[in-house]
Amino acid sequence: MSLVLEGVSRTVGGEVYLDDINLTFERGEFNVLLGLTEAGKTTMMRIMAGLEPPNTGRVVEDGQDVTRVPVRKRSVGMVYQQFINYPSLSVYDNIASPLKLAGLDKGQIDRLVRTEAERLGIDHLIDRLPAELSGGQQQRCAMARALVRDARLVLLDEPLVNLDYKLREGLRSELRTLFADRDTVVVYATTEPEEALVLGGKTTVLHEGRVIQHGVTAECYRHPANTTVTQVFADPPMNLMPVVVGDGEVSVGGLLRAPLPGHMKDLAPGHYTLGVRPHHLYVAGADNLVTLHGTVEVAEIAGSVTYVHLEVNGRDWVVEERGVHPVHPGERFDIHMDLNRAYAFDSADQLVAAPDSQRG
Amino acid sequence: MEKREYQWAWLMVLPVVLVVAFSAIMPLMTVVNYSVQDIFGPDSRFFVGTEWFKEVLRDPQLHGALIRQIIFSAAVLLIQIPLGIGLALCLPKKGPWVSVSLVLLALPLLVPWNVVGTIWQVFARPDVGLAGVFLNSIGLDYNYTGDSVDAWVTVLVMDVWHWTSLVILLCYAGLQAIPDAFYQAARIDGASRWAVFRYIELPKLKGVLLIAILLRFIFSFRIYAEPFVLTGGGPGNATTFLSQRLTTMAVGQFDLGPAAAFSLVYFLIILLFSYVFYLTILNMDREG
Amino acid sequence: MARIELNHLAHQYAPGGDYALQPMQHVWEDGGAYALLGPSGCGKTTLLNIISGLLQPSEGRVMFGERDVTTLPPEQRNIGQVFQFPVIYDTMSVFDNLAFPLRNRKLGEDYVERRVTHIAGMLGLEDVLKRRANNLTADAKQKISLGRGLVREDVAAVLFDEPLTVIDPHLKWQLRRKLREVHEQLNLTLVYVTHDQTEALTFADKVVVMLAGQVLQVGTPQALFERPEHTFVGYFIGSPGMNFLDCQVDGSHAVVDGERIPVDPAMAEAARTAGGLLQLGIRPGLIRPAGADEPGLTVKVDKVEDLGDYELVTGHLGQHQIHVRLEQSEKIGSDGLRVVFPTENALLYADDKLVG
């Protein structure tokens, strides 16, 4: 039971929106579609829904080719970034609308609408008009409408992006429970790495119309397939630096020379890109750490952590350090790096060594 | 590939295509047919090739009507577009007066075209009409049935009264769509009222204005009922525009061949202008 | 440049109606970076509009330095403003956009040229100066908006109304970094409105947390994080927010559903004096796992979420739900998670207000 995209491509006016997408989405799984604005997320969802046909390739639902089956004949629920409800209908009638179209009888509709409204915590607002609701409540209403008829495919296109931070946090953690017991393919598009991690399930990283990684969310995070993933699927992005590996050492010009850490021992001599997460760089030195010099550009203090932005060997780096560390722009700054936590990417930017530790 | 996707869509529009075929394309073909024949009666007609076209293009009466038509349409655009923008800018943006002014503005648009002519015919009469009597009483020698300048002015004023509302309403809708932040930013940047208009309002109205110009051009270029009722094309031929000349030719003189050739030329002019607009709008989308 | 003083400021949209802004008295220092943080409808945008002059307060005065600007329109206040959605003049080049505020003030073309080049260099816009502003990306457009504020040397303050809403996450970092740099270089007073705690905390020297027209706390990011003065501040800042557990105070212990948790004795004393509804507050990240021989509290674990760099445990302490943020390699036992609430991080609240 699944939705499969086979070699799906979409070009509009010479511009490539999607390029040879091959993916399988299983029922009962939470699928996150992660990518920057214009990475192709919305186009992919539109093709999955049948709102737009691909130029080549097939969309297969449970073994059946549905590529050219229009959206009305499929079983799809969709939630958008904007809060889309029928403005003249009450919350109740909004949620009931897809059921009425499906021709269910009154009693059944009533039962389903009330159950769904309750699950989304808007059962007390059922007689109000959408305009009388807050943004969060409006989006809950739109979600209830998308979910109420147990569609085989539910697509959520950045549904939380227009909500306040705290509302987003609340609804996000509810979402997983909301879909946990449903026999449906759920796809959730977002630009935010943190959202993907909280939602869990599987993640597909899209970039410029291509799938650059697909797998279990936490796995993708810990083993970013290439340097692009390290920038799209990490907030702040991973720090990168070109290095040379040879003679059991890793070196960067005169800046750094250190023995290769265990997980990089098997790398052939040559040029690589080293990746280090901001929170694996430390202000304080220790025996197992190697030291790098940088120039402070700015520091951001965010309550429990300080982000120090530095220029290291011509690159913009970020250090995430617990606690508050006042630093001054222009200051020369030593940072300490745990090579055992570093990633290595080859000259084609593909991951060749990841830290052994359980967490990236 | 692209074509196959839209097959179903083609099927859906087929009924409309058929209706249009009967109501527009077939008459058009008839006109084309007439334009290349000399018709004396139902059974006696001769093929004359491009003869009618040559005649029509040389006909001084038509040249006159065409020139008047172009001047009229140009005057309509030059008056109504700036006036429409100006009045749209003056309208209230919110509050109870919004709906009142919108309804008042929409009124002239609701009046049937020939009635507009009748209204102004009475209104402007120098003997009993309010405007005519008033103008004469302040010492102007005004008589639209006798003086060609007066007739022109009357027809123009009538058209402005009738159609400027359309431009105002379109511009008003366009102005309402500009987010407040733009005005706030301009105030903070110290922009003058003129700069706000020039750099915010006018660029944001570009699309709406193109539509307004296109509509006003097409409507004014084929104007018929109002001047026909008001002046009957007179005095002399002073306010005889293309469509009226065409009617005289086809219905009055029954010169079906030349009339057909003429209407094709007429049609091509409007088509050409609309096409230029179509390209402009398309180009604008690409830029934006 | 100026310090901003809000003198007995309050605002009602309609006379006799509800206060959109409760009366307040604040001084924002010259050259400071301030963030107004709160949920929708808390009054932060109203306050920003009063500072920018788009709105006149119904009560009180707004001072820029020694100058009373309460009744002045925006154009006379020497401010710059960056809006939620990029506001640019579509038909102009980037250069002309940046030059616009200067040309409106009839400054010489030589000066305009110099100034625009300088600001464009600072914002990294020098390569696109000749391009039409309309065709640029959202982050470049926001830089242009910012640049139009900075280009005037007499600018007293730059105001930001959720300027990163339309920017991709990885570009947000770059743009924020740019903002900080500009702030360090020009030493301008900046006021930044947002509902996003990360943005507020990373941007500002001082964060003003608002709720329902009221300022709940003004403090450094560190203070807001470590010692929130109001339960709402604790909840709103931090993701997930602070844990609050209803408690009683017994001696120098807080008692939560029979569990005795040691707290600062002075604070316990203050809580007893204050009375009202007492709550114990602690950050999910400041709870630490108990050592092997250490007495600890046992949290029943309901859910563990793997968030890549850390794990978020949702569990129960007695009847109360509690979040604990676990660093890597900290194992959860079969009977639950044994934790310690460090005394310096366990705070007491009486009727939502921090005691002591």
PDB file of N, CA and C in Angstrom, chain A residues 287-330:
ATOM      1  N   ASP A 287      42.596  18.240  25.510  1.00  0.00           N
ATOM      2  CA  ASP A 287      43.636  17.410  24.892  1.00  0.00           C
ATOM      3  C   ASP A 287      43.204  16.785  23.574  1.00  0.00           C
ATOM      4  N   ASN A 288      41.948  16.346  23.515  1.00  0.00           N
ATOM      5  CA  ASN A 288      41.497  15.619  22.322  1.00  0.00           C
ATOM      6  C   ASN A 288      41.040  16.547  21.210  1.00  0.00           C
ATOM      7  N   LEU A 289      41.187  17.852  21.412  1.00  0.00           N
ATOM      8  CA  LEU A 289      40.681  18.792  20.416  1.00  0.00           C
ATOM      9  C   LEU A 289      41.823  19.431  19.646  1.00  0.00           C
ATOM     10  N   VAL A 290      41.559  19.748  18.370  1.00  0.00           N
ATOM     11  CA  VAL A 290      42.552  20.492  17.609  1.00  0.00           C
ATOM     12  C   VAL A 290      42.119  21.953  17.545  1.00  0.00           C
ATOM     13  N   THR A 291      43.101  22.823  17.457  1.00  0.00           N
ATOM     14  CA  THR A 291      42.813  24.250  17.556  1.00  0.00           C
ATOM     15  C   THR A 291      42.865  24.907  16.181  1.00  0.00           C
ATOM     16  N   LEU A 292      41.918  25.796  15.935  1.00  0.00           N
ATOM     17  CA  LEU A 292      41.871  26.577  14.706  1.00  0.00           C
ATOM     18  C   LEU A 292      41.807  28.044  15.086  1.00  0.00           C
ATOM     19  N   HIS A 293      42.333  28.900  14.192  1.00  0.00           N
ATOM     20  CA  HIS A 293      42.223  30.334  14.460  1.00  0.00           C
ATOM     21  C   HIS A 293      41.203  30.931  13.522  1.00  0.00           C
ATOM     22  N   GLY A 294      40.437  31.858  14.057  1.00  0.00           N
ATOM     23  CA  GLY A 294      39.486  32.567  13.217  1.00  0.00           C
ATOM     24  C   GLY A 294      39.419  34.010  13.651  1.00  0.00           C
ATOM     25  N   THR A 295      38.676  34.793  12.875  1.00  0.00           N
ATOM     26  CA  THR A 295      38.464  36.186  13.236  1.00  0.00           C
ATOM     27  C   THR A 295      36.970  36.356  13.502  1.00  0.00           C
ATOM     28  N   VAL A 296      36.664  36.907  14.655  1.00  0.00           N
ATOM     29  CA  VAL A 296      35.256  37.053  15.019  1.00  0.00           C
ATOM     30  C   VAL A 296      34.598  38.085  14.120  1.00  0.00           C
ATOM     31  N   GLU A 297      33.444  37.746  13.587  1.00  0.00           N
ATOM     32  CA  GLU A 297      32.662  38.742  12.858  1.00  0.00           C
ATOM     33  C   GLU A 297      31.570  39.302  13.761  1.00  0.00           C
ATOM     34  N   VAL A 298      30.757  38.422  14.278  1.00  0.00           N
ATOM     35  CA  VAL A 298      29.747  38.864  15.251  1.00  0.00           C
ATOM     36  C   VAL A 298      29.439  37.719  16.192  1.00  0.00           C
ATOM     37  N   ALA A 299      28.765  38.059  17.290  1.00  0.00           N
ATOM     38  CA  ALA A 299      28.305  37.023  18.202  1.00  0.00           C
ATOM     39  C   ALA A 299      26.828  37.247  18.453  1.00  0.00           C
ATOM     40  N   GLU A 300      26.083  36.167  18.488  1.00  0.00           N
ATOM     41  CA  GLU A 300      24.668  36.248  18.823  1.00  0.00           C
ATOM     42  C   GLU A 300      24.478  35.467  20.115  1.00  0.00           C
ATOM     43  N   ILE A 301      23.859  36.101  21.087  1.00  0.00           N
ATOM     44  CA  ILE A 301      23.632  35.415  22.350  1.00  0.00           C
ATOM     45  C   ILE A 301      22.157  35.044  22.425  1.00  0.00           C
ATOM     46  N   ALA A 302      21.903  33.748  22.497  1.00  0.00           N
ATOM     47  CA  ALA A 302      20.513  33.300  22.460  1.00  0.00           C
ATOM     48  C   ALA A 302      20.140  32.586  23.746  1.00  0.00           C
ATOM     49  N   GLY A 303      20.148  33.292  24.850  1.00  0.00           N
ATOM     50  CA  GLY A 303      19.714  32.671  26.092  1.00  0.00           C
ATOM     51  C   GLY A 303      20.720  31.681  26.597  1.00  0.00           C
ATOM     52  N   SER A 304      20.522  30.409  26.249  1.00  0.00           N
ATOM     53  CA  SER A 304      21.400  29.383  26.803  1.00  0.00           C
ATOM     54  C   SER A 304      22.642  29.155  25.969  1.00  0.00           C
ATOM     55  N   VAL A 305      22.639  29.662  24.724  1.00  0.00           N
ATOM     56  CA  VAL A 305      23.816  29.438  23.877  1.00  0.00           C
ATOM     57  C   VAL A 305      24.290  30.742  23.243  1.00  0.00           C
ATOM     58  N   THR A 306      25.542  30.719  22.833  1.00  0.00           N
ATOM     59  CA  THR A 306      26.091  31.851  22.088  1.00  0.00           C
ATOM     60  C   THR A 306      26.492  31.335  20.714  1.00  0.00           C
ATOM     61  N   TYR A 307      26.104  32.044  19.688  1.00  0.00           N
ATOM     62  CA  TYR A 307      26.583  31.719  18.343  1.00  0.00           C
ATOM     63  C   TYR A 307      27.678  32.711  17.999  1.00  0.00           C
ATOM     64  N   VAL A 308      28.888  32.210  17.803  1.00  0.00           N
ATOM     65  CA  VAL A 308      29.980  33.090  17.389  1.00  0.00           C
ATOM     66  C   VAL A 308      30.179  32.881  15.883  1.00  0.00           C
ATOM     67  N   HIS A 309      30.013  33.943  15.141  1.00  0.00           N
ATOM     68  CA  HIS A 309      30.254  33.871  13.694  1.00  0.00           C
ATOM     69  C   HIS A 309      31.694  34.285  13.460  1.00  0.00           C
ATOM     70  N   LEU A 310      32.437  33.438  12.754  1.00  0.00           N
ATOM     71  CA  LEU A 310      33.837  33.752  12.526  1.00  0.00           C
ATOM     72  C   LEU A 310      34.185  33.555  11.074  1.00  0.00           C
ATOM     73  N   GLU A 311      35.309  34.183  10.727  1.00  0.00           N
ATOM     74  CA  GLU A 311      35.871  33.866   9.442  1.00  0.00           C
ATOM     75  C   GLU A 311      37.041  32.947   9.716  1.00  0.00           C
ATOM     76  N   VAL A 312      36.973  31.740   9.170  1.00  0.00           N
ATOM     77  CA  VAL A 312      38.059  30.782   9.344  1.00  0.00           C
ATOM     78  C   VAL A 312      38.580  30.446   7.957  1.00  0.00           C
ATOM     79  N   ASN A 313      39.799  30.830   7.695  1.00  0.00           N
ATOM     80  CA  ASN A 313      40.409  30.525   6.399  1.00  0.00           C
ATOM     81  C   ASN A 313      39.519  30.964   5.235  1.00  0.00           C
ATOM     82  N   GLY A 314      38.940  32.142   5.349  1.00  0.00           N
ATOM     83  CA  GLY A 314      38.124  32.667   4.253  1.00  0.00           C
ATOM     84  C   GLY A 314      36.710  32.127   4.203  1.00  0.00           C
ATOM     85  N   ARG A 315      36.351  31.277   5.164  1.00  0.00           N
ATOM     86  CA  ARG A 315      35.006  30.711   5.182  1.00  0.00           C
ATOM     87  C   ARG A 315      34.195  31.290   6.338  1.00  0.00           C
ATOM     88  N   ASP A 316      32.882  31.401   6.139  1.00  0.00           N
ATOM     89  CA  ASP A 316      32.010  31.826   7.230  1.00  0.00           C
ATOM     90  C   ASP A 316      31.679  30.616   8.091  1.00  0.00           C
ATOM     91  N   TRP A 317      32.106  30.652   9.333  1.00  0.00           N
ATOM     92  CA  TRP A 317      31.799  29.553  10.242  1.00  0.00           C
ATOM     93  C   TRP A 317      30.966  30.041  11.414  1.00  0.00           C
ATOM     94  N   VAL A 318      30.263  29.099  12.021  1.00  0.00           N
ATOM     95  CA  VAL A 318      29.504  29.417  13.220  1.00  0.00           C
ATOM     96  C   VAL A 318      29.905  28.436  14.320  1.00  0.00           C
ATOM     97  N   VAL A 319      30.136  28.958  15.502  1.00  0.00           N
ATOM     98  CA  VAL A 319      30.382  28.119  16.668  1.00  0.00           C
ATOM     99  C   VAL A 319      29.185  28.269  17.594  1.00  0.00           C
ATOM    100  N   GLU A 320      28.630  27.138  18.006  1.00  0.00           N
ATOM    101  CA  GLU A 320      27.529  27.196  18.958  1.00  0.00           C
ATOM    102  C   GLU A 320      28.065  26.739  20.298  1.00  0.00           C
ATOM    103  N   GLU A 321      28.061  27.634  21.268  1.00  0.00           N
ATOM    104  CA  GLU A 321      28.669  27.337  22.552  1.00  0.00           C
ATOM    105  C   GLU A 321      27.647  27.526  23.660  1.00  0.00           C
ATOM    106  N   ARG A 322      27.577  26.557  24.542  1.00  0.00           N
ATOM    107  CA  ARG A 322      26.655  26.692  25.678  1.00  0.00           C
ATOM    108  C   ARG A 322      27.081  27.859  26.557  1.00  0.00           C
ATOM    109  N   GLY A 323      26.116  28.551  27.113  1.00  0.00           N
ATOM    110  CA  GLY A 323      26.420  29.654  28.010  1.00  0.00           C
ATOM    111  C   GLY A 323      26.609  30.956  27.255  1.00  0.00           C
ATOM    112  N   VAL A 324      26.949  31.983  27.989  1.00  0.00           N
ATOM    113  CA  VAL A 324      27.075  33.304  27.390  1.00  0.00           C
ATOM    114  C   VAL A 324      28.538  33.694  27.302  1.00  0.00           C
ATOM    115  N   HIS A 325      28.995  33.982  26.102  1.00  0.00           N
ATOM    116  CA  HIS A 325      30.400  34.328  25.893  1.00  0.00           C
ATOM    117  C   HIS A 325      30.502  35.636  25.145  1.00  0.00           C
ATOM    118  N   PRO A 326      30.768  36.708  25.863  1.00  0.00           N
ATOM    119  CA  PRO A 326      30.912  37.974  25.148  1.00  0.00           C
ATOM    120  C   PRO A 326      32.192  37.967  24.325  1.00  0.00           C
ATOM    121  N   VAL A 327      32.089  38.230  23.026  1.00  0.00           N
ATOM    122  CA  VAL A 327      33.280  38.334  22.177  1.00  0.00           C
ATOM    123  C   VAL A 327      33.141  39.608  21.363  1.00  0.00           C
ATOM    124  N   HIS A 328      34.239  40.054  20.792  1.00  0.00           N
ATOM    125  CA  HIS A 328      34.204  41.329  20.092  1.00  0.00           C
ATOM    126  C   HIS A 328      34.589  41.162  18.643  1.00  0.00           C
ATOM    127  N   PRO A 329      33.857  41.799  17.755  1.00  0.00           N
ATOM    128  CA  PRO A 329      34.152  41.702  16.325  1.00  0.00           C
ATOM    129  C   PRO A 329      35.582  42.117  16.044  1.00  0.00           C
ATOM    130  N   GLY A 330      36.185  41.401  15.123  1.00  0.00           N
ATOM    131  CA  GLY A 330      37.559  41.717  14.748  1.00  0.00           C
ATOM    132  C   GLY A 330      38.585  40.992  15.605  1.00  0.00           C
TER     133      GLY A 330
END
